[in-house]
Amino acid sequence: MAFEALGELLAESLPLPVEGRTYTIAAPSAEVGLRVQALINAAAVAADGGRVDEQVLSDAAERDVFRDVLGPAHDQMVSDGVSWPALKHAAITAMVWIAQDKAAAERFWNAAGDPSRLAPNRQARRSRSGGANTTKSQGSTSGTSTRPATTRAKNKRARPSR
């Protein structure tokens, strides 16, 4: 089996429908991709209560991350008068695409960035899986078991040694 051309395998752009128009987000440079990955990792560490590398965050603060991840679509969106929430959602969706993949970006986009809409709730998961399993689990079949001590063994332990 031979390797296929990488361009045919990777999603090189991300089409995002915003306020009646579709903006195409081009794949970022390796530098932007690495920076976005570092930011996503830092955010995950911070969300878990860990200590974040301040250098990663200060580097991101110095640069316009949204402009970098959206590329030319950023200026198009601004010139078209796209609302701030729409631009922000598009940029964060692009960051998800860069850090993960197109499927994760689509889930994020369609959930409008709401974490509670990203993962289905417990009731929805159960209804899709057909409900709780009512079959009792089978006991061990290893052939070993723990039995209570017999009366004879109990008496042996109770006798004083001679």
PDB file of C-alpha atoms in Angstrom:
ATOM      1  CA  MET A   1       0.000   0.000   0.000  1.00  0.00           C
ATOM      2  CA  ALA A   2       1.360   3.428  -0.945  1.00  0.00           C
ATOM      3  CA  PHE A   3       0.888   6.707   0.879  1.00  0.00           C
ATOM      4  CA  GLU A   4      -1.782   8.915  -0.641  1.00  0.00           C
ATOM      5  CA  ALA A   5      -1.096  12.594  -1.232  1.00  0.00           C
ATOM      6  CA  LEU A   6      -1.524  14.373   2.095  1.00  0.00           C
ATOM      7  CA  GLY A   7      -3.574  17.187   0.581  1.00  0.00           C
ATOM      8  CA  GLU A   8      -6.231  14.652  -0.403  1.00  0.00           C
ATOM      9  CA  LEU A   9      -6.435  13.254   3.122  1.00  0.00           C
ATOM     10  CA  LEU A  10      -6.561  16.408   5.217  1.00  0.00           C
ATOM     11  CA  ALA A  11      -9.314  18.979   5.464  1.00  0.00           C
ATOM     12  CA  GLU A  12      -7.459  22.004   4.118  1.00  0.00           C
ATOM     13  CA  SER A  13     -10.306  24.423   4.758  1.00  0.00           C
ATOM     14  CA  LEU A  14     -13.284  24.896   6.995  1.00  0.00           C
ATOM     15  CA  PRO A  15     -16.449  26.429   5.503  1.00  0.00           C
ATOM     16  CA  LEU A  16     -18.457  28.330   8.144  1.00  0.00           C
ATOM     17  CA  PRO A  17     -21.915  29.750   7.393  1.00  0.00           C
ATOM     18  CA  VAL A  18     -22.206  33.081   9.213  1.00  0.00           C
ATOM     19  CA  GLU A  19     -25.135  35.467   8.931  1.00  0.00           C
ATOM     20  CA  GLY A  20     -26.167  34.390   5.441  1.00  0.00           C
ATOM     21  CA  ARG A  21     -22.682  33.988   3.956  1.00  0.00           C
ATOM     22  CA  THR A  22     -20.170  31.138   3.980  1.00  0.00           C
ATOM     23  CA  TYR A  23     -16.630  32.080   4.997  1.00  0.00           C
ATOM     24  CA  THR A  24     -13.841  29.671   4.135  1.00  0.00           C
ATOM     25  CA  ILE A  25     -11.194  29.311   6.814  1.00  0.00           C
ATOM     26  CA  ALA A  26      -7.916  28.124   5.301  1.00  0.00           C
ATOM     27  CA  ALA A  27      -5.614  25.723   7.110  1.00  0.00           C
ATOM     28  CA  PRO A  28      -3.194  27.704   9.270  1.00  0.00           C
ATOM     29  CA  SER A  29       0.575  27.672   9.118  1.00  0.00           C
ATOM     30  CA  ALA A  30       2.453  25.213  11.303  1.00  0.00           C
ATOM     31  CA  GLU A  31       3.432  28.100  13.612  1.00  0.00           C
ATOM     32  CA  VAL A  32      -0.193  29.128  14.200  1.00  0.00           C
ATOM     33  CA  GLY A  33      -1.237  25.500  14.619  1.00  0.00           C
ATOM     34  CA  LEU A  34       1.418  24.883  17.256  1.00  0.00           C
ATOM     35  CA  ARG A  35       0.489  28.065  19.118  1.00  0.00           C
ATOM     36  CA  VAL A  36      -3.223  27.155  19.093  1.00  0.00           C
ATOM     37  CA  GLN A  37      -2.390  23.664  20.353  1.00  0.00           C
ATOM     38  CA  ALA A  38      -0.349  25.189  23.216  1.00  0.00           C
ATOM     39  CA  LEU A  39      -3.232  27.543  24.079  1.00  0.00           C
ATOM     40  CA  ILE A  40      -5.776  24.718  24.088  1.00  0.00           C
ATOM     41  CA  ASN A  41      -3.507  22.623  26.320  1.00  0.00           C
ATOM     42  CA  ALA A  42      -2.963  25.570  28.690  1.00  0.00           C
ATOM     43  CA  ALA A  43      -6.724  26.139  28.882  1.00  0.00           C
ATOM     44  CA  ALA A  44      -7.292  22.468  29.724  1.00  0.00           C
ATOM     45  CA  VAL A  45      -4.655  22.591  32.477  1.00  0.00           C
ATOM     46  CA  ALA A  46      -6.197  25.773  33.897  1.00  0.00           C
ATOM     47  CA  ALA A  47      -9.696  24.247  33.790  1.00  0.00           C
ATOM     48  CA  ASP A  48      -8.402  21.296  35.823  1.00  0.00           C
ATOM     49  CA  GLY A  49      -6.927  23.683  38.389  1.00  0.00           C
ATOM     50  CA  GLY A  50      -3.332  23.153  37.307  1.00  0.00           C
ATOM     51  CA  ARG A  51      -0.556  25.685  36.978  1.00  0.00           C
ATOM     52  CA  VAL A  52      -0.418  27.229  33.520  1.00  0.00           C
ATOM     53  CA  ASP A  53       2.750  28.246  31.703  1.00  0.00           C
ATOM     54  CA  GLU A  54       2.388  32.030  31.765  1.00  0.00           C
ATOM     55  CA  GLN A  55       4.706  32.387  28.769  1.00  0.00           C
ATOM     56  CA  VAL A  56       2.173  30.549  26.584  1.00  0.00           C
ATOM     57  CA  LEU A  57      -0.607  32.870  27.673  1.00  0.00           C
ATOM     58  CA  SER A  58       1.425  36.057  27.386  1.00  0.00           C
ATOM     59  CA  ASP A  59       2.568  35.138  23.880  1.00  0.00           C
ATOM     60  CA  ALA A  60      -1.052  34.618  22.905  1.00  0.00           C
ATOM     61  CA  ALA A  61      -2.045  37.937  24.434  1.00  0.00           C
ATOM     62  CA  GLU A  62       0.567  39.720  22.339  1.00  0.00           C
ATOM     63  CA  ARG A  63      -0.855  38.428  19.093  1.00  0.00           C
ATOM     64  CA  ASP A  64      -4.304  38.508  17.604  1.00  0.00           C
ATOM     65  CA  VAL A  65      -5.171  34.815  17.818  1.00  0.00           C
ATOM     66  CA  PHE A  66      -8.599  35.221  16.227  1.00  0.00           C
ATOM     67  CA  ARG A  67      -7.072  37.006  13.232  1.00  0.00           C
ATOM     68  CA  ASP A  68      -4.457  34.259  12.905  1.00  0.00           C
ATOM     69  CA  VAL A  69      -6.880  31.331  13.036  1.00  0.00           C
ATOM     70  CA  LEU A  70      -9.442  32.918  10.718  1.00  0.00           C
ATOM     71  CA  GLY A  71      -6.864  34.181   8.239  1.00  0.00           C
ATOM     72  CA  PRO A  72      -8.269  36.313   5.390  1.00  0.00           C
ATOM     73  CA  ALA A  73     -11.814  35.418   6.475  1.00  0.00           C
ATOM     74  CA  HIS A  74     -11.251  37.591   9.575  1.00  0.00           C
ATOM     75  CA  ASP A  75     -10.962  40.799   7.556  1.00  0.00           C
ATOM     76  CA  GLN A  76     -13.864  39.739   5.322  1.00  0.00           C
ATOM     77  CA  MET A  77     -16.072  39.152   8.367  1.00  0.00           C
ATOM     78  CA  VAL A  78     -15.132  42.508   9.903  1.00  0.00           C
ATOM     79  CA  SER A  79     -15.716  44.361   6.641  1.00  0.00           C
ATOM     80  CA  ASP A  80     -19.091  42.602   6.234  1.00  0.00           C
ATOM     81  CA  GLY A  81     -20.104  43.824   9.697  1.00  0.00           C
ATOM     82  CA  VAL A  82     -20.410  40.376  11.252  1.00  0.00           C
ATOM     83  CA  SER A  83     -21.409  40.574  14.909  1.00  0.00           C
ATOM     84  CA  TRP A  84     -18.811  40.014  17.637  1.00  0.00           C
ATOM     85  CA  PRO A  85     -20.482  36.816  18.961  1.00  0.00           C
ATOM     86  CA  ALA A  86     -20.502  35.356  15.433  1.00  0.00           C
ATOM     87  CA  LEU A  87     -16.847  36.256  14.797  1.00  0.00           C
ATOM     88  CA  LYS A  88     -15.825  34.893  18.189  1.00  0.00           C
ATOM     89  CA  HIS A  89     -17.748  31.641  17.624  1.00  0.00           C
ATOM     90  CA  ALA A  90     -16.165  31.247  14.178  1.00  0.00           C
ATOM     91  CA  ALA A  91     -12.675  31.815  15.612  1.00  0.00           C
ATOM     92  CA  ILE A  92     -13.114  29.367  18.478  1.00  0.00           C
ATOM     93  CA  THR A  93     -14.580  26.809  16.071  1.00  0.00           C
ATOM     94  CA  ALA A  94     -11.472  27.258  13.910  1.00  0.00           C
ATOM     95  CA  MET A  95      -9.313  26.715  17.009  1.00  0.00           C
ATOM     96  CA  VAL A  96     -11.160  23.457  17.746  1.00  0.00           C
ATOM     97  CA  TRP A  97     -10.591  22.390  14.130  1.00  0.00           C
ATOM     98  CA  ILE A  98      -6.892  23.220  14.368  1.00  0.00           C
ATOM     99  CA  ALA A  99      -6.381  21.500  17.721  1.00  0.00           C
ATOM    100  CA  GLN A 100      -8.603  18.479  17.052  1.00  0.00           C
ATOM    101  CA  ASP A 101     -10.335  17.845  13.741  1.00  0.00           C
ATOM    102  CA  LYS A 102     -13.191  18.867  11.467  1.00  0.00           C
ATOM    103  CA  ALA A 103     -15.735  16.597  13.213  1.00  0.00           C
ATOM    104  CA  ALA A 104     -14.989  18.163  16.631  1.00  0.00           C
ATOM    105  CA  ALA A 105     -15.248  21.646  15.104  1.00  0.00           C
ATOM    106  CA  GLU A 106     -18.622  20.767  13.588  1.00  0.00           C
ATOM    107  CA  ARG A 107     -19.919  19.505  16.954  1.00  0.00           C
ATOM    108  CA  PHE A 108     -18.701  22.698  18.642  1.00  0.00           C
ATOM    109  CA  TRP A 109     -20.251  24.899  15.922  1.00  0.00           C
ATOM    110  CA  ASN A 110     -23.619  23.119  16.016  1.00  0.00           C
ATOM    111  CA  ALA A 111     -23.721  23.289  19.820  1.00  0.00           C
ATOM    112  CA  ALA A 112     -23.185  27.066  19.587  1.00  0.00           C
ATOM    113  CA  GLY A 113     -20.224  26.587  21.920  1.00  0.00           C
ATOM    114  CA  ASP A 114     -22.483  25.458  24.774  1.00  0.00           C
ATOM    115  CA  PRO A 115     -20.698  22.609  26.618  1.00  0.00           C
ATOM    116  CA  SER A 116     -24.005  21.180  27.853  1.00  0.00           C
ATOM    117  CA  ARG A 117     -25.084  20.717  24.233  1.00  0.00           C
ATOM    118  CA  LEU A 118     -21.804  19.070  23.187  1.00  0.00           C
ATOM    119  CA  ALA A 119     -22.352  15.843  25.113  1.00  0.00           C
ATOM    120  CA  PRO A 120     -25.851  14.428  25.193  1.00  0.00           C
ATOM    121  CA  ASN A 121     -27.390  14.281  28.623  1.00  0.00           C
ATOM    122  CA  ARG A 122     -27.733  11.044  30.561  1.00  0.00           C
ATOM    123  CA  GLN A 123     -31.390  10.523  29.657  1.00  0.00           C
ATOM    124  CA  ALA A 124     -30.685  10.922  25.933  1.00  0.00           C
ATOM    125  CA  ARG A 125     -27.768   8.482  26.104  1.00  0.00           C
ATOM    126  CA  ARG A 126     -29.940   5.906  27.865  1.00  0.00           C
ATOM    127  CA  SER A 127     -32.804   6.273  25.404  1.00  0.00           C
ATOM    128  CA  ARG A 128     -30.404   5.685  22.478  1.00  0.00           C
ATOM    129  CA  SER A 129     -28.819   2.662  24.129  1.00  0.00           C
ATOM    130  CA  GLY A 130     -32.156   1.012  24.862  1.00  0.00           C
ATOM    131  CA  GLY A 131     -32.185   1.680  28.596  1.00  0.00           C
ATOM    132  CA  ALA A 132     -30.425   0.193  31.519  1.00  0.00           C
ATOM    133  CA  ASN A 133     -29.225  -3.385  31.401  1.00  0.00           C
ATOM    134  CA  THR A 134     -31.438  -5.554  33.634  1.00  0.00           C
ATOM    135  CA  THR A 135     -29.500  -8.775  33.098  1.00  0.00           C
ATOM    136  CA  LYS A 136     -27.758  -9.881  36.259  1.00  0.00           C
ATOM    137  CA  SER A 137     -24.045 -10.392  35.911  1.00  0.00           C
ATOM    138  CA  GLN A 138     -22.755 -13.930  36.197  1.00  0.00           C
ATOM    139  CA  GLY A 139     -20.665 -14.811  39.224  1.00  0.00           C
ATOM    140  CA  SER A 140     -17.050 -15.854  39.001  1.00  0.00           C
ATOM    141  CA  THR A 141     -16.355 -18.938  36.918  1.00  0.00           C
ATOM    142  CA  SER A 142     -12.745 -19.311  38.024  1.00  0.00           C
ATOM    143  CA  GLY A 143     -13.617 -22.225  40.300  1.00  0.00           C
ATOM    144  CA  THR A 144     -12.308 -20.554  43.432  1.00  0.00           C
ATOM    145  CA  SER A 145     -14.458 -19.208  46.163  1.00  0.00           C
ATOM    146  CA  THR A 146     -14.152 -17.887  49.645  1.00  0.00           C
ATOM    147  CA  ARG A 147     -15.987 -20.128  52.076  1.00  0.00           C
ATOM    148  CA  PRO A 148     -16.640 -19.472  55.718  1.00  0.00           C
ATOM    149  CA  ALA A 149     -14.404 -21.379  58.100  1.00  0.00           C
ATOM    150  CA  THR A 150     -15.747 -24.811  59.087  1.00  0.00           C
ATOM    151  CA  THR A 151     -16.495 -25.654  62.686  1.00  0.00           C
ATOM    152  CA  ARG A 152     -13.455 -27.946  62.859  1.00  0.00           C
ATOM    153  CA  ALA A 153     -11.117 -25.171  61.643  1.00  0.00           C
ATOM    154  CA  LYS A 154     -12.639 -22.745  64.134  1.00  0.00           C
ATOM    155  CA  ASN A 155     -12.046 -25.208  66.977  1.00  0.00           C
ATOM    156  CA  LYS A 156      -8.420 -25.739  65.897  1.00  0.00           C
ATOM    157  CA  ARG A 157      -7.764 -22.025  66.173  1.00  0.00           C
ATOM    158  CA  ALA A 158      -9.442 -21.821  69.567  1.00  0.00           C
ATOM    159  CA  ARG A 159      -7.333 -24.646  71.152  1.00  0.00           C
ATOM    160  CA  PRO A 160      -4.182 -23.657  72.957  1.00  0.00           C
ATOM    161  CA  SER A 161      -1.036 -25.122  71.444  1.00  0.00           C
ATOM    162  CA  ARG A 162       0.816 -27.743  73.452  1.00  0.00           C
TER     163      ARG A 162
END
